[in-house]
Tab-separated table of C-alpha atoms in Angstrom:
chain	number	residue	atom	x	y	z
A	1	UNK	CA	-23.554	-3.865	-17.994
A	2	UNK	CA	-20.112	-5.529	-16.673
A	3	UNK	CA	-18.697	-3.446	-19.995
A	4	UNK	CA	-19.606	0.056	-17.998
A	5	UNK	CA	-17.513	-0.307	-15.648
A	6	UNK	CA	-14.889	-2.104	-17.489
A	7	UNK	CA	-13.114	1.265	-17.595
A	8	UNK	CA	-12.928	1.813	-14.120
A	9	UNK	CA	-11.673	-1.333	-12.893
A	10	UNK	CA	-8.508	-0.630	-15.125
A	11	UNK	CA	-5.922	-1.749	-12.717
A	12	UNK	CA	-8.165	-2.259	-10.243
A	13	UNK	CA	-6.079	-5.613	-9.543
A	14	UNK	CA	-3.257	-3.073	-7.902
A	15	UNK	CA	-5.281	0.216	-7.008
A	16	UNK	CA	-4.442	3.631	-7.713
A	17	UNK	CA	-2.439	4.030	-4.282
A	18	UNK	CA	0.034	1.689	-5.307
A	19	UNK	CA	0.122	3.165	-8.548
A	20	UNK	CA	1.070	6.170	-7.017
A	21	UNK	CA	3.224	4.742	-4.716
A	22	UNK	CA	5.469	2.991	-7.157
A	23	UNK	CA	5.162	6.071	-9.904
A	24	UNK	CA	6.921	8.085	-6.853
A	25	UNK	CA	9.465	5.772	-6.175
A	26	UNK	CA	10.979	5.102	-9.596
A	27	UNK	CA	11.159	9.020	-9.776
A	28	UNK	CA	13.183	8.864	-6.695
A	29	UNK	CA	15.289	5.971	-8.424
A	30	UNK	CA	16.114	7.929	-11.559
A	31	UNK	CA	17.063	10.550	-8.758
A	32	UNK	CA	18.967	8.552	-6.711
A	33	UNK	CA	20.507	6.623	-10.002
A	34	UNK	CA	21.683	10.205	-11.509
A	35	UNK	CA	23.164	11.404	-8.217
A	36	UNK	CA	24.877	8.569	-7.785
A	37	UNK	CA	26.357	8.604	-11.102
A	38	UNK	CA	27.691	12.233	-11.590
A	39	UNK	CA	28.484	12.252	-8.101
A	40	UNK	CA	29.673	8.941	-6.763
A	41	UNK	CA	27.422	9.352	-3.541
A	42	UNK	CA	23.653	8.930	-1.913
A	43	UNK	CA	23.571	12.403	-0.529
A	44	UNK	CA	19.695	12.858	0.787
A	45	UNK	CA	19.602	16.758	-0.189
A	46	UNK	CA	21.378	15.890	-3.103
A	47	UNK	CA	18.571	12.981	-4.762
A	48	UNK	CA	15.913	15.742	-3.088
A	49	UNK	CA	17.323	18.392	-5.341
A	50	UNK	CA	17.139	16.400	-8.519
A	51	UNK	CA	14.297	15.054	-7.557
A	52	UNK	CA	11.876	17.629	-6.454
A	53	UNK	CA	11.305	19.325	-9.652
A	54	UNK	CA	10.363	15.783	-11.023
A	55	UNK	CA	7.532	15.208	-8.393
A	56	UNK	CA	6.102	18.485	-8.470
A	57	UNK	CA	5.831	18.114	-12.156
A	58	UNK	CA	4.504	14.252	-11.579
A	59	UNK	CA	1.975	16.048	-8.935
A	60	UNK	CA	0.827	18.652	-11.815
A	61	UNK	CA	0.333	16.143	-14.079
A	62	UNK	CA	-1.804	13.669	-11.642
A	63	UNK	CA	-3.736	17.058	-10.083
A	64	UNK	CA	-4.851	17.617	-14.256
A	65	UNK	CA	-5.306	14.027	-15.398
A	66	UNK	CA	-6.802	12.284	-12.635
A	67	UNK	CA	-5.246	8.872	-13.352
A	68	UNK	CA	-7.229	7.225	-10.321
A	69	UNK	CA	-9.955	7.064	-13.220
A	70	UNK	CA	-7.479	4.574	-15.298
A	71	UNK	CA	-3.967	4.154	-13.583
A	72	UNK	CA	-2.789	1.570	-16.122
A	73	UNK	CA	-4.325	2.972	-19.155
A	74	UNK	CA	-1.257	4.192	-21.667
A	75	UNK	CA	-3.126	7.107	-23.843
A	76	UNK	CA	-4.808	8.281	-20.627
A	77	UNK	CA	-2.180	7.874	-18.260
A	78	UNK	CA	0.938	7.029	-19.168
A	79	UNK	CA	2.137	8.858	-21.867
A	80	UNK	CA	0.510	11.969	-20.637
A	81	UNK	CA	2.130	11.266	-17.033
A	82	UNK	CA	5.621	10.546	-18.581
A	83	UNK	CA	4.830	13.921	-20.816
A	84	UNK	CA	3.781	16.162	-17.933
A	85	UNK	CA	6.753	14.585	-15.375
A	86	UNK	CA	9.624	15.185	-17.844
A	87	UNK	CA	8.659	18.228	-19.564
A	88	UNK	CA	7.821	19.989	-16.244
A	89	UNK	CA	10.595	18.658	-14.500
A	90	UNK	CA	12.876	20.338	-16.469
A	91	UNK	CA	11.242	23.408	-16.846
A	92	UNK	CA	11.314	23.128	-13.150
A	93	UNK	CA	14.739	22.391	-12.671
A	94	UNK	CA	15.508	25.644	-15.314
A	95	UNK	CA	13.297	27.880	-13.456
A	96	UNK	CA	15.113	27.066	-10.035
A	97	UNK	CA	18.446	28.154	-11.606
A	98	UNK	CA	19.509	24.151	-11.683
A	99	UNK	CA	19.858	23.716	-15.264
A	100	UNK	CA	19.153	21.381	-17.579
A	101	UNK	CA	21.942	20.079	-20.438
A	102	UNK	CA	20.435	18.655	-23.737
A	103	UNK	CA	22.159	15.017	-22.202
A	104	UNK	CA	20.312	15.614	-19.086
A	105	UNK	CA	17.300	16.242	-21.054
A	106	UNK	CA	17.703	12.780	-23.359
A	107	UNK	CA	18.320	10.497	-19.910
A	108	UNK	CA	15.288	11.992	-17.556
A	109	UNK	CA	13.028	12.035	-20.959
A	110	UNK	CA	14.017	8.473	-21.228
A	111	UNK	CA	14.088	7.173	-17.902
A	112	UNK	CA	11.464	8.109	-16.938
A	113	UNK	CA	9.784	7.287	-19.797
A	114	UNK	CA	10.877	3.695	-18.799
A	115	UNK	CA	9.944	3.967	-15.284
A	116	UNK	CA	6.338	5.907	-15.764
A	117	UNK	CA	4.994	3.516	-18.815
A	118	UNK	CA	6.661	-0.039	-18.864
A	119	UNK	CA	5.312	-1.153	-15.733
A	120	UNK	CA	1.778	-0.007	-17.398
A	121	UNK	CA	2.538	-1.583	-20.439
A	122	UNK	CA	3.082	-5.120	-18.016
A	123	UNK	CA	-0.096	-4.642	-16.238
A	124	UNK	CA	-1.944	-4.248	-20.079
A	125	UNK	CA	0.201	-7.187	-21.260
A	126	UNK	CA	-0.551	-9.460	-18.307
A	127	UNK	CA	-4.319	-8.255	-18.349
A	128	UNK	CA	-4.909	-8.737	-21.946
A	129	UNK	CA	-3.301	-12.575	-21.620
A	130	UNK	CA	-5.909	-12.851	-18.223
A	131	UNK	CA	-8.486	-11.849	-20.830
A	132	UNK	CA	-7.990	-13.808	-23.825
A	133	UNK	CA	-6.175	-17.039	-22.115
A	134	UNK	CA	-8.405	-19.885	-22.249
A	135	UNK	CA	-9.671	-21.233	-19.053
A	136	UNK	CA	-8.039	-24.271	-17.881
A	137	UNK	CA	-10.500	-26.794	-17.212
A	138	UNK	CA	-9.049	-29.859	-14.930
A	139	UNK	CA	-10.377	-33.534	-16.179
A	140	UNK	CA	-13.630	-34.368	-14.700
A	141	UNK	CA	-13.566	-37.768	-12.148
A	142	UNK	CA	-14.926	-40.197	-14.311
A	143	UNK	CA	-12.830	-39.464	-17.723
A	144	UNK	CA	-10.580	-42.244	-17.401
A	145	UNK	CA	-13.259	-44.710	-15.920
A	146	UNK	CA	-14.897	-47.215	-18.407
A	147	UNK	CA	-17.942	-46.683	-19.220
């Protein structure tokens, strides 16, 4: 019975919200990150227009995979997030007449591949080692005692 609901307690450790929470704030860092790289500055409507695209896309993607179901599970979530965030970013970013160069393309598909799956892949790593560790057992009272 505990196995049923195995799946929905993916992550349950950190909750969807936080998920969320962090999921939107790396997007903001690759933002911020690329502004302040071509640009030398952290201009607020600047990190909003690279931005933007990026969580609208991120929104799509949550609105059509419902990661609250497994927020740390890579085939579910993840991969399909990272897919959904990048991919519709750009197209995004194209349709609102802001471009999108082929070296753009290779850093946000990367980034934010990094940002969107690695912490996911820590939470499986550290939950798989919770899982198979063994427990640790502390020496009863009379171990040492003669018997």
């Amino acid at each position: 019975m505990r196995r049923v609901n195995a799946g929905r307690r993916d992550g349950a450790r950190l909750g969807y919200p936080a998920w969320l929470a962090a999921d939107v704030v790396l997007i903001l860092l690759f933002a911020m990150l690329g502004h302040q790289s071509h640009y030398g500055t952290l201009s607020p409507a600047g990190i909003a227009g690279t931005a933007l695209p990026f969580l609208a896309a991120y929104g799509a993607a949550t609105a059509a995979l419902r990661p609250w179901r497994h927020p740390t599970a890579l085939m579910r979530c993840a991969v399909p997030l990272w897919i959904g965030t990048s991919a519709g970013g750009l197209i995004l970013r194209v349709l609102a007449g802001q471009g999108a160069a082929l070296s753009f393309q290779i850093v946000a598909v990367s980034v934010l591949g990094l940002f969107l799956i690695t912490p996911r892949v820590l939470a499986a790593l550290v939950r798989r080692r919770r899982v198979h560790s063994p427990a640790i057992h502390s020496p009863s009272k009379n171990q040492g005692a003669p018997t």
